[in-house]
Short mmCIF file of C-alpha atoms and ligand atoms in Angstrom, two decimals:
data_model
loop_
_atom_site.label_atom_id
_atom_site.label_comp_id
_atom_site.label_asym_id
_atom_site.label_seq_id
_atom_site.Cartn_x
_atom_site.Cartn_y
_atom_site.Cartn_z
CA GLY A 1 -30.03 15.44 -2.55
CA GLU A 2 -26.41 15.13 -1.59
CA GLN A 3 -24.26 13.06 -3.92
CA VAL A 4 -23.14 9.72 -2.57
CA TYR A 5 -20.64 7.98 -4.85
CA LYS A 6 -21.86 4.55 -5.88
CA TYR A 7 -19.93 1.33 -5.59
CA TYR A 8 -19.01 -0.75 -8.64
CA ALA A 9 -20.15 -4.28 -9.27
CA ASP A 10 -21.19 -6.37 -12.28
CA GLY A 11 -20.09 -3.60 -14.63
CA GLU A 12 -22.48 -1.08 -13.07
CA TRP A 13 -22.51 1.70 -10.49
CA LYS A 14 -24.79 0.74 -7.60
CA LYS A 15 -26.30 2.04 -4.40
CA SER A 16 -25.88 -0.20 -1.40
CA ALA A 17 -29.06 -1.63 0.03
CA SER A 18 -27.62 -0.77 3.46
CA GLY A 19 -28.83 2.78 2.80
CA LYS A 20 -25.74 3.97 4.68
CA SER A 21 -22.95 6.23 3.57
CA VAL A 22 -19.56 7.16 4.95
CA SER A 23 -18.18 10.70 4.88
CA ILE A 24 -14.69 11.50 3.70
CA VAL A 25 -13.27 14.41 5.63
CA ASN A 26 -10.90 16.74 3.77
CA PRO A 27 -7.71 16.76 5.90
CA THR A 28 -7.07 20.42 5.10
CA THR A 29 -10.51 21.96 5.75
CA ARG A 30 -11.49 19.20 8.21
CA GLU A 31 -14.98 19.41 6.63
CA PRO A 32 -16.78 16.51 4.92
CA GLN A 33 -15.77 16.53 1.26
CA TYR A 34 -17.35 13.45 -0.32
CA LYS A 35 -19.61 10.56 0.59
CA VAL A 36 -19.40 6.96 -0.54
CA GLN A 37 -21.70 3.99 -0.09
CA GLU A 38 -21.10 2.14 3.11
CA LEU A 39 -21.38 -1.57 2.71
CA ALA A 40 -21.84 -2.41 6.39
CA CYS A 41 -22.07 -5.96 7.63
CA VAL A 42 -23.61 -7.62 10.63
CA ILE A 43 -22.20 -10.90 11.79
CA ARG A 44 -24.92 -13.53 12.02
CA PHE A 45 -24.61 -15.55 15.21
CA HIS A 46 -25.75 -19.10 14.82
CA CYS A 47 -26.81 -19.42 18.44
CA GLY A 48 -29.55 -21.88 17.72
CA SER A 49 -32.32 -19.77 19.18
CA ILE A 50 -35.09 -19.26 16.69
CA PHE A 51 -36.10 -16.08 18.55
CA PHE A 52 -32.61 -14.65 18.15
CA ILE A 53 -32.58 -15.46 14.44
CA VAL A 54 -36.01 -13.85 14.03
CA PHE A 55 -34.71 -10.81 15.94
CA LEU A 56 -31.67 -10.57 13.63
CA CYS A 57 -33.89 -10.88 10.57
CA LEU A 58 -35.95 -7.99 11.92
CA VAL A 59 -32.80 -5.93 12.49
CA ASP A 60 -31.72 -6.77 8.94
CA TRP A 61 -35.11 -5.81 7.59
CA VAL A 62 -35.31 -2.51 9.48
CA PHE A 63 -31.69 -1.38 8.94
CA GLY A 64 -30.97 -3.22 5.72
CA THR A 65 -27.61 -4.42 7.03
CA ALA A 66 -27.80 -8.06 5.97
CA CYS A 67 -28.41 -6.92 2.42
CA THR A 68 -24.80 -5.89 2.36
CA GLN A 69 -23.68 -9.43 3.01
CA GLU A 70 -25.85 -10.48 0.12
CA GLU A 71 -24.31 -7.71 -1.98
CA VAL A 72 -20.80 -8.89 -1.16
CA ASN A 73 -21.80 -12.50 -1.82
CA LYS A 74 -23.14 -11.43 -5.22
CA VAL A 75 -19.92 -9.55 -5.97
CA MET A 76 -17.91 -12.68 -5.17
CA GLU A 77 -20.15 -14.92 -7.29
CA ALA A 78 -20.00 -12.56 -10.27
CA SER A 79 -16.27 -12.22 -9.79
CA LYS A 80 -15.74 -15.98 -9.88
CA ALA A 81 -17.93 -16.39 -12.98
CA ALA A 82 -16.20 -13.55 -14.83
CA GLN A 83 -12.78 -14.91 -13.87
CA LYS A 84 -13.45 -18.27 -15.48
CA LEU A 85 -14.11 -16.61 -18.84
CA TRP A 86 -11.27 -14.12 -18.41
CA ALA A 87 -8.75 -16.90 -17.77
CA ARG A 88 -9.69 -18.29 -21.19
CA THR A 89 -9.35 -14.90 -22.88
CA PRO A 90 -6.08 -14.82 -24.86
CA LEU A 91 -3.22 -13.24 -22.98
CA TRP A 92 -2.58 -10.65 -25.71
CA LYS A 93 -6.22 -9.52 -25.41
CA ARG A 94 -5.93 -9.20 -21.65
CA ALA A 95 -2.84 -7.07 -22.22
CA GLU A 96 -4.69 -4.95 -24.76
CA HIS A 97 -7.40 -4.14 -22.22
CA LEU A 98 -4.78 -3.10 -19.68
CA HIS A 99 -2.99 -0.84 -22.18
CA LYS A 100 -6.32 0.80 -22.94
CA ALA A 101 -7.05 1.32 -19.23
CA ALA A 102 -3.57 2.82 -18.74
CA ALA A 103 -4.15 5.33 -21.53
CA ILE A 104 -7.58 6.33 -20.19
CA LEU A 105 -6.15 6.68 -16.69
CA LYS A 106 -3.48 9.06 -17.91
CA GLU A 107 -6.05 11.07 -19.92
CA HIS A 108 -8.05 11.55 -16.72
CA LYS A 109 -5.14 12.43 -14.49
CA ALA A 110 -6.50 15.87 -13.60
CA PRO A 111 -9.86 14.91 -11.99
CA ILE A 112 -8.29 11.93 -10.21
CA ALA A 113 -5.45 14.06 -8.88
CA GLU A 114 -8.01 16.59 -7.65
CA CYS A 115 -9.63 13.87 -5.52
CA LEU A 116 -6.21 12.96 -4.08
CA VAL A 117 -5.68 16.60 -3.13
CA LYS A 118 -9.08 16.83 -1.43
CA GLU A 119 -9.18 13.39 0.21
CA ILE A 120 -5.62 12.82 1.37
CA ALA A 121 -4.05 16.30 1.06
CA LYS A 122 -1.43 15.07 -1.38
CA PRO A 123 0.44 18.06 -2.88
CA ALA A 124 -1.06 18.88 -6.30
CA LYS A 125 1.98 17.93 -8.41
CA ASP A 126 2.60 14.69 -6.50
CA ALA A 127 -1.07 13.81 -6.99
CA VAL A 128 -0.68 14.07 -10.77
CA THR A 129 2.57 12.10 -10.60
CA GLU A 130 0.77 9.32 -8.72
CA VAL A 131 -1.78 8.94 -11.52
CA VAL A 132 0.78 9.07 -14.33
CA ARG A 133 3.01 6.56 -12.49
CA SER A 134 -0.07 4.35 -12.17
CA GLY A 135 -0.75 4.45 -15.92
CA ASP A 136 2.89 3.54 -16.57
CA LEU A 137 2.67 0.71 -14.05
CA VAL A 138 -0.43 -0.74 -15.74
CA SER A 139 1.24 -0.67 -19.21
CA TYR A 140 4.49 -2.14 -17.90
CA THR A 141 2.56 -4.92 -16.16
CA ALA A 142 0.76 -5.76 -19.40
CA GLU A 143 4.11 -5.97 -21.23
CA GLU A 144 5.80 -7.95 -18.48
CA GLY A 145 2.80 -10.26 -18.20
CA VAL A 146 2.81 -11.32 -21.84
CA ARG A 147 6.49 -12.27 -21.48
CA ILE A 148 6.32 -14.06 -18.11
CA LEU A 149 3.02 -15.82 -18.72
CA GLY A 150 3.83 -16.57 -22.32
CA GLU A 151 6.47 -19.01 -21.18
CA GLY A 152 6.09 -22.43 -19.63
CA LYS A 153 8.48 -25.24 -18.83
CA LEU A 154 9.13 -28.72 -20.16
CA LEU A 155 10.79 -31.21 -17.81
CA VAL A 156 11.90 -34.72 -18.66
CA SER A 157 12.01 -37.56 -16.17
CA ASP A 158 15.41 -39.16 -16.72
CA SER A 159 17.34 -36.61 -14.71
CA PHE A 160 15.97 -38.05 -11.46
CA PRO A 161 17.56 -41.32 -10.32
CA GLY A 162 15.76 -44.49 -11.35
CA ASN A 163 13.72 -42.86 -14.14
CA GLU A 164 13.70 -43.54 -17.86
CA ARG A 165 12.97 -40.76 -20.33
CA SER A 166 9.33 -41.72 -20.29
CA LYS A 167 7.61 -38.76 -18.64
CA TYR A 168 7.32 -35.26 -20.02
CA CYS A 169 6.06 -32.62 -17.65
CA LEU A 170 4.52 -29.44 -19.08
CA SER A 171 4.15 -26.71 -16.52
CA SER A 172 2.74 -23.21 -16.83
CA LYS A 173 1.35 -20.45 -14.66
CA VAL A 174 -2.39 -20.31 -14.10
CA PRO A 175 -4.49 -17.74 -12.21
CA LEU A 176 -5.50 -18.11 -8.58
CA GLY A 177 -9.12 -16.96 -9.00
CA VAL A 178 -10.52 -13.93 -7.16
CA VAL A 179 -7.93 -11.49 -5.81
CA LEU A 180 -8.94 -9.11 -3.02
CA ALA A 181 -6.92 -5.88 -3.12
CA ILE A 182 -6.78 -3.53 -0.14
CA PRO A 183 -4.54 -0.49 -0.69
CA PRO A 184 -3.80 2.24 1.90
CA PHE A 185 -4.69 5.92 1.99
CA ASN A 186 -1.26 7.24 0.99
CA TYR A 187 -1.38 5.86 -2.56
CA PRO A 188 -5.07 5.02 -3.13
CA VAL A 189 -4.56 4.87 -6.91
CA ASN A 190 -1.00 3.65 -7.34
CA LEU A 191 -1.10 0.96 -4.68
CA ALA A 192 -4.48 -0.14 -6.08
CA VAL A 193 -3.25 -0.57 -9.65
CA SER A 194 -0.08 -2.29 -8.42
CA LYS A 195 -2.44 -5.05 -7.29
CA ILE A 196 -5.14 -4.78 -9.98
CA ALA A 197 -2.89 -4.94 -13.05
CA PRO A 198 -0.87 -8.06 -12.08
CA ALA A 199 -4.06 -9.79 -10.97
CA LEU A 200 -5.82 -9.10 -14.28
CA ILE A 201 -2.96 -9.86 -16.64
CA ALA A 202 -2.51 -13.21 -14.89
CA GLY A 203 -6.18 -14.08 -15.54
CA ASN A 204 -7.63 -13.37 -12.11
CA SER A 205 -10.65 -11.24 -11.28
CA LEU A 206 -10.32 -8.44 -8.80
CA VAL A 207 -12.31 -7.07 -5.89
CA LEU A 208 -11.02 -3.74 -4.63
CA LYS A 209 -11.71 -2.37 -1.16
CA PRO A 210 -10.24 1.13 -1.30
CA PRO A 211 -9.23 3.08 1.81
CA THR A 212 -11.98 5.43 2.98
CA GLN A 213 -9.66 8.46 2.56
CA GLY A 214 -8.93 8.06 -1.13
CA ALA A 215 -12.04 6.05 -2.00
CA VAL A 216 -13.35 8.64 -4.46
CA ALA A 217 -10.00 8.80 -6.29
CA ALA A 218 -10.11 5.00 -6.46
CA LEU A 219 -13.69 5.03 -7.81
CA HIS A 220 -12.60 7.45 -10.56
CA MET A 221 -9.69 5.13 -11.37
CA ILE A 222 -12.14 2.20 -11.55
CA GLN A 223 -14.25 4.21 -13.99
CA CYS A 224 -11.18 4.31 -16.27
CA PHE A 225 -11.04 0.50 -16.16
CA HIS A 226 -14.79 0.46 -16.82
CA LEU A 227 -14.29 2.64 -19.92
CA ALA A 228 -11.55 0.28 -21.12
CA GLY A 229 -14.28 -2.34 -21.59
CA PHE A 230 -13.30 -5.13 -19.22
CA PRO A 231 -15.98 -7.84 -18.96
CA LYS A 232 -18.77 -7.35 -16.44
CA GLY A 233 -18.03 -8.63 -12.96
CA LEU A 234 -14.31 -8.96 -13.56
CA ILE A 235 -13.52 -5.85 -11.54
CA SER A 236 -15.55 -4.74 -8.51
CA CYS A 237 -15.04 -1.98 -6.02
CA VAL A 238 -16.82 -2.09 -2.67
CA THR A 239 -16.63 0.81 -0.26
CA GLY A 240 -17.20 1.06 3.47
CA LYS A 241 -15.33 1.22 6.71
CA GLY A 242 -12.75 -1.51 7.18
CA SER A 243 -14.09 -2.05 10.70
CA GLU A 244 -17.53 -2.86 9.26
CA ILE A 245 -16.80 -4.75 6.11
CA GLY A 246 -13.15 -5.83 6.48
CA ASP A 247 -13.59 -9.20 8.19
CA PHE A 248 -16.47 -10.24 5.98
CA LEU A 249 -14.38 -9.56 2.88
CA THR A 250 -11.05 -10.96 4.03
CA MET A 251 -12.59 -14.12 5.48
CA HIS A 252 -14.94 -14.65 2.52
CA PRO A 253 -14.60 -18.18 1.12
CA GLY A 254 -14.79 -16.79 -2.43
CA VAL A 255 -11.46 -14.96 -2.05
CA ASN A 256 -8.42 -16.82 -3.38
CA CYS A 257 -5.67 -14.28 -2.65
CA ILE A 258 -5.30 -11.10 -0.61
CA SER A 259 -2.93 -8.27 -1.46
CA PHE A 260 -2.89 -5.72 1.35
CA THR A 261 -0.85 -2.61 2.03
CA GLY A 262 -1.38 -0.69 5.24
CA GLY A 263 -0.81 -0.81 8.96
CA ASP A 264 -0.89 -3.62 11.46
CA THR A 265 -4.47 -4.51 10.42
CA GLY A 266 -2.54 -6.70 8.00
CA ILE A 267 -1.28 -8.84 10.87
CA ALA A 268 -4.89 -9.42 12.00
CA ILE A 269 -5.93 -10.23 8.43
CA SER A 270 -3.15 -12.77 8.04
CA LYS A 271 -4.29 -14.53 11.20
CA LYS A 272 -7.92 -14.72 10.09
CA ALA A 273 -7.51 -15.40 6.37
CA GLY A 274 -7.91 -18.89 5.00
CA MET A 275 -5.25 -21.02 3.34
CA ILE A 276 -4.67 -18.60 0.49
CA PRO A 277 -1.60 -16.71 -0.76
CA LEU A 278 -1.10 -13.38 1.02
CA GLN A 279 0.91 -10.38 -0.04
CA MET A 280 1.30 -7.84 2.77
CA GLU A 281 3.22 -4.63 3.16
CA LEU A 282 2.70 -3.21 6.62
CA GLY A 283 4.93 -0.22 7.14
CA GLY A 284 8.47 0.37 8.24
CA LYS A 285 10.92 2.24 10.39
CA ASP A 286 13.49 2.77 7.66
CA ALA A 287 16.90 3.64 9.08
CA CYS A 288 19.38 5.94 7.41
CA ILE A 289 22.91 5.05 8.50
CA VAL A 290 25.46 7.80 7.86
CA LEU A 291 29.18 6.99 7.98
CA GLU A 292 32.00 9.47 8.52
CA ASP A 293 33.17 9.42 4.90
CA ALA A 294 29.72 10.13 3.40
CA ASP A 295 28.95 13.00 1.03
CA LEU A 296 27.13 15.10 3.61
CA ASP A 297 25.26 17.29 1.09
CA LEU A 298 23.91 14.16 -0.58
CA VAL A 299 22.98 12.83 2.87
CA ALA A 300 21.12 16.01 3.80
CA SER A 301 19.12 16.23 0.59
CA ASN A 302 18.14 12.56 0.86
CA ILE A 303 17.14 12.89 4.51
CA VAL A 304 14.90 15.83 3.65
CA LYS A 305 13.40 14.13 0.59
CA GLY A 306 13.18 10.74 2.30
CA GLY A 307 11.89 12.02 5.62
CA TYR A 308 9.49 14.77 4.62
CA SER A 309 8.04 13.98 1.16
CA TYR A 310 4.27 13.75 1.46
CA SER A 311 4.80 14.87 5.04
CA GLY A 312 6.45 11.58 5.98
CA GLN A 313 3.34 9.54 5.15
CA ARG A 314 5.17 6.83 3.21
CA CYS A 315 6.04 3.34 4.40
CA THR A 316 9.46 3.90 2.85
CA ALA A 317 10.08 7.29 4.44
CA VAL A 318 13.35 7.73 6.31
CA LYS A 319 12.07 7.24 9.86
CA VAL A 320 15.27 7.29 11.89
CA VAL A 321 18.69 8.79 11.17
CA LEU A 322 21.62 6.90 12.71
CA VAL A 323 24.61 9.16 12.23
CA MET A 324 28.23 8.79 13.35
CA GLU A 325 28.88 11.27 16.17
CA SER A 326 31.84 12.92 14.39
CA VAL A 327 29.68 14.12 11.46
CA ALA A 328 26.38 14.48 13.33
CA ASP A 329 26.60 18.25 13.94
CA ALA A 330 27.37 18.89 10.29
CA VAL A 331 24.55 16.62 9.07
CA VAL A 332 22.01 18.17 11.45
CA GLU A 333 23.00 21.71 10.37
CA LYS A 334 22.72 20.84 6.67
CA VAL A 335 19.35 19.13 7.15
CA LYS A 336 18.04 22.11 9.17
CA ALA A 337 19.10 24.52 6.43
CA LYS A 338 17.24 22.51 3.80
CA MET A 339 14.18 22.06 6.01
CA ALA A 340 13.91 25.83 6.39
CA LYS A 341 13.17 25.97 2.65
CA LEU A 342 10.23 23.53 2.81
CA SER A 343 6.91 25.26 2.16
CA VAL A 344 4.15 24.47 4.63
CA GLY A 345 0.47 24.84 3.77
CA SER A 346 -2.25 23.52 1.52
CA PRO A 347 -1.97 20.74 -1.06
CA GLU A 348 -3.77 22.94 -3.61
CA ASP A 349 -0.81 25.34 -3.41
CA ASP A 350 1.50 22.38 -3.91
CA CYS A 351 3.24 22.96 -0.60
CA ASP A 352 5.91 20.48 0.45
CA ILE A 353 4.36 19.88 3.85
CA THR A 354 0.58 19.50 3.92
CA PRO A 355 -1.92 18.43 6.60
CA VAL A 356 -1.63 14.82 7.70
CA VAL A 357 -4.52 12.56 6.80
CA SER A 358 -6.65 12.85 9.93
CA GLU A 359 -6.94 14.43 13.33
CA SER A 360 -6.25 11.11 15.03
CA SER A 361 -3.06 10.75 13.00
CA ALA A 362 -1.98 14.28 13.99
CA ASN A 363 -2.73 13.47 17.64
CA PHE A 364 -0.66 10.31 17.43
CA ILE A 365 2.30 12.19 15.94
CA GLU A 366 1.96 14.85 18.64
CA GLY A 367 2.02 12.11 21.28
CA LEU A 368 5.40 10.91 19.98
CA VAL A 369 6.73 14.47 19.92
CA MET A 370 5.58 15.15 23.51
CA ASP A 371 7.13 11.91 24.73
CA ALA A 372 10.45 12.94 23.14
CA LYS A 373 10.13 16.38 24.76
CA GLU A 374 9.59 14.92 28.22
CA LYS A 375 12.64 12.73 27.75
CA ALA A 376 14.76 15.74 26.67
CA ALA A 377 15.31 15.29 22.94
CA THR A 378 16.77 18.38 21.24
CA PHE A 379 14.17 20.20 19.14
CA CYS A 380 15.86 21.61 16.02
CA GLN A 381 12.74 23.66 15.30
CA GLU A 382 9.85 24.75 17.43
CA TYR A 383 6.98 22.23 17.44
CA ARG A 384 4.04 23.80 15.62
CA ARG A 385 0.64 22.41 14.70
CA GLU A 386 -2.55 23.96 13.29
CA GLY A 387 -5.40 21.49 12.87
CA ASN A 388 -3.93 18.56 10.96
CA LEU A 389 -0.99 20.58 9.69
CA ILE A 390 2.26 19.80 11.50
CA TRP A 391 5.38 21.81 10.67
CA PRO A 392 8.43 19.71 9.76
CA LEU A 393 10.44 18.81 12.81
CA LEU A 394 13.87 17.26 13.37
CA LEU A 395 14.56 15.80 16.80
CA ASP A 396 18.23 15.44 17.67
CA HIS A 397 19.88 13.45 20.47
CA VAL A 398 17.03 10.93 20.48
CA ARG A 399 17.70 7.96 22.73
CA PRO A 400 16.37 4.40 22.63
CA ASP A 401 14.04 5.03 25.59
CA MET A 402 11.97 7.44 23.51
CA ARG A 403 8.96 6.09 21.64
CA ILE A 404 9.95 7.91 18.45
CA ALA A 405 13.17 5.86 18.31
CA TRP A 406 10.99 2.82 17.45
CA GLU A 407 7.50 3.88 16.41
CA GLU A 408 6.42 5.01 12.97
CA PRO A 409 5.03 8.57 13.18
CA PHE A 410 3.72 8.67 9.58
CA GLY A 411 4.17 12.42 9.81
CA PRO A 412 6.81 15.12 9.22
CA VAL A 413 8.80 14.37 12.36
CA LEU A 414 12.19 12.69 12.17
CA PRO A 415 14.47 11.49 15.00
CA VAL A 416 18.27 11.59 14.88
CA ILE A 417 20.22 9.10 16.98
CA ARG A 418 23.95 9.70 17.26
CA ILE A 419 26.02 6.51 17.08
CA SER A 420 29.64 5.85 17.98
CA SER A 421 30.09 2.79 15.74
CA VAL A 422 28.54 1.32 12.61
CA GLU A 423 27.67 -1.79 14.66
CA GLU A 424 25.55 0.38 16.95
CA GLY A 425 23.61 1.64 13.90
CA ILE A 426 23.09 -1.86 12.52
CA HIS A 427 22.03 -3.04 15.97
CA HIS A 428 19.38 -0.31 16.24
CA CYS A 429 18.11 -1.06 12.73
CA ASN A 430 17.84 -4.78 13.45
CA ALA A 431 16.27 -4.35 16.88
CA SER A 432 13.19 -2.84 15.20
CA ASN A 433 10.12 -5.02 14.74
CA PHE A 434 9.97 -3.59 11.21
CA GLY A 435 12.27 -4.49 8.31
CA LEU A 436 11.08 -2.76 5.15
CA GLN A 437 13.98 -0.75 3.73
CA GLY A 438 17.02 1.09 4.98
CA CYS A 439 19.80 3.17 3.53
CA VAL A 440 23.49 3.68 4.08
CA PHE A 441 25.63 6.64 3.07
CA THR A 442 29.36 6.10 2.52
CA ARG A 443 31.91 6.47 -0.28
CA ASP A 444 33.29 3.00 0.55
CA ILE A 445 31.32 0.52 -1.55
CA ASN A 446 32.82 -2.49 0.25
CA LYS A 447 31.62 -1.21 3.60
CA ALA A 448 28.24 -0.38 2.08
CA ILE A 449 27.76 -3.93 0.83
CA LEU A 450 28.75 -5.43 4.20
CA ILE A 451 26.33 -3.11 6.00
CA SER A 452 23.59 -3.95 3.51
CA ASP A 453 24.14 -7.64 4.19
CA ALA A 454 23.94 -7.03 7.93
CA MET A 455 20.72 -4.95 7.83
CA GLU A 456 17.63 -7.11 8.30
CA THR A 457 15.42 -5.29 5.81
CA GLY A 458 13.85 -6.23 2.50
CA THR A 459 15.92 -3.65 0.61
CA VAL A 460 18.92 -1.46 1.39
CA GLN A 461 19.63 1.61 -0.71
CA ILE A 462 23.25 2.70 -1.00
CA ASN A 463 23.63 6.48 -1.17
CA SER A 464 19.95 7.23 -1.67
CA ALA A 465 16.79 7.44 0.42
CA PRO A 466 14.53 4.34 0.55
CA ALA A 467 11.88 4.08 -2.16
CA ARG A 468 9.62 1.42 -3.59
CA GLY A 469 10.13 2.41 -7.20
CA PRO A 470 11.01 2.01 -10.00
CA ASP A 471 7.90 -0.13 -9.79
CA HIS A 472 9.41 -3.24 -11.41
CA PHE A 473 12.02 -3.56 -8.64
CA PRO A 474 11.30 -6.20 -6.00
CA PHE A 475 9.68 -4.66 -2.92
CA GLN A 476 9.32 -6.59 0.31
CA GLY A 477 9.55 -6.31 4.04
CA LEU A 478 10.89 -8.62 6.71
CA LYS A 479 9.39 -9.17 10.18
CA ASP A 480 6.29 -7.01 10.87
CA SER A 481 6.83 -5.16 7.58
CA GLY A 482 5.08 -7.93 5.71
CA ILE A 483 5.14 -11.13 3.76
CA GLY A 484 5.68 -11.88 0.10
CA SER A 485 7.45 -9.70 -2.41
CA GLN A 486 5.90 -7.05 -4.62
CA GLY A 487 7.13 -5.19 -7.66
CA ILE A 488 5.55 -5.87 -11.03
CA THR A 489 7.25 -9.19 -11.83
CA ASN A 490 6.92 -10.64 -8.35
CA SER A 491 3.27 -9.63 -8.08
CA ILE A 492 2.39 -11.31 -11.37
CA ASN A 493 4.13 -14.49 -10.21
CA MET A 494 2.54 -14.31 -6.77
CA MET A 495 -0.93 -14.08 -8.29
CA THR A 496 -0.49 -17.33 -10.20
CA LYS A 497 0.14 -20.93 -9.32
CA ILE A 498 1.89 -23.66 -11.25
CA LYS A 499 -0.19 -26.16 -13.13
CA SER A 500 1.50 -29.16 -14.64
CA THR A 501 0.42 -31.88 -17.02
CA VAL A 502 2.55 -35.01 -17.30
CA ILE A 503 2.64 -37.02 -20.52
CA ASN A 504 3.47 -40.66 -19.73
CA LEU A 505 4.91 -42.60 -22.63
CA PRO A 506 4.05 -46.29 -22.87
O1 G3P B 601 3.87 3.82 1.63
C1 G3P B 601 3.77 2.97 0.58
C2 G3P B 601 5.08 2.56 -0.02
O2 G3P B 601 4.82 1.60 -0.97
C3 G3P B 601 5.95 3.71 -0.48
O3 G3P B 601 6.07 3.89 -1.83
O4 G3P B 601 6.93 4.99 -3.86
O5 G3P B 601 6.73 6.30 -1.75
O6 G3P B 601 8.47 4.56 -1.96
P1 G3P B 601 7.11 4.99 -2.39
#
């Protein structure tokens, strides 16, 4: 019969007892491309009626749904047991496993990249880059981990008033337990390993719930970790729709930490999750502020790269240009000229602009474009869409009453707002409910620093488009863009807690 990719638990590839599968639609062909196991959950209501409980048991028995809860429970139990042993495995050995996984991942870049092309329409070369970057991230994390975790602290008591030198406090970093990692569709491999590697080096176990679009790429990546010989149960990967399985996983008492990247589902997760550390990155509306003295060619190339790479489907994409009126015409002309050179088509042909991830995403983007049209934005190109493929579009003279001035299209459509003062630009940036990154273009470094200080975002880039990488840089959002800080070092630290032992002298 038709192949349904299995999920990964206890060191083995398994079929879900739910008997269900979920189809992954290729964004380019809009035809089903792959199928994965669907671990689907039913919520058991404890209503006290024996008849209702019997009825639910019957439903479970007929449809097999409750089995999934048992499957997830088993995953969590195995994960906890494996973690206890892993935490006692020497740090250098944990690092060795990660280096091995990184090498295997890089060796298998071609088949994994192929999945990224078919599942999320990532341009072929970018798909390979994602896998190679992931291998590098895993190795770097192993190296960083042995340094950070190889150090502890010794404190003595007599620095605090009233104390003799009679207490010695030894403190070090210990793992949290089971880490649940939920990456988004736009980097199903890279944003998975950016959670997996820090979790593992720090002595945690890891349960991955990949995005449905990108699940098969993630399963291939997990196979690389499997080949690297990690202990059974330490890594698990459960597939299924977030709407079915999400709450059961995120509210599971066996989970000790959640690292999530995605949309505003993260806000819902943070409200429902227990008293555990959360790391969340939930999108952005990154502003690009252009001053009059900026290098306008540099501005234009960064707007095109920042706004249209992977068709704008990056949290860190430039999502609004705030340009001083006096240079706005010149910037718009330069950007238009560069946009005309972008190739539009299929990811297999490595086109710059490829279909967006789903029909509903394309419809959403179109809704923003139509709203801007009704409110008389200037279209620098004709709006064009075929299926999920949307041609790159620059909208000039956008005003704050247009939805696109504030909302995140996650597509190749970029608004330009003309400003008459820098303060106006900063005000627009800070009025957003997002605060991931932003950028400012000017030749005056003093002004740039002052603007950076005034922008309420996790990072400000001076004279370059926003970007998460290099992957050891801190990466964090303010406001609805998330909580916690990522980047290799911060993620390792976040996935540990301090344990101290105090020696009391007589
Ligand atoms: O959209 C996810 C975010 O982490 C972007 O990463 O590398 O494209 O800046 P990057």
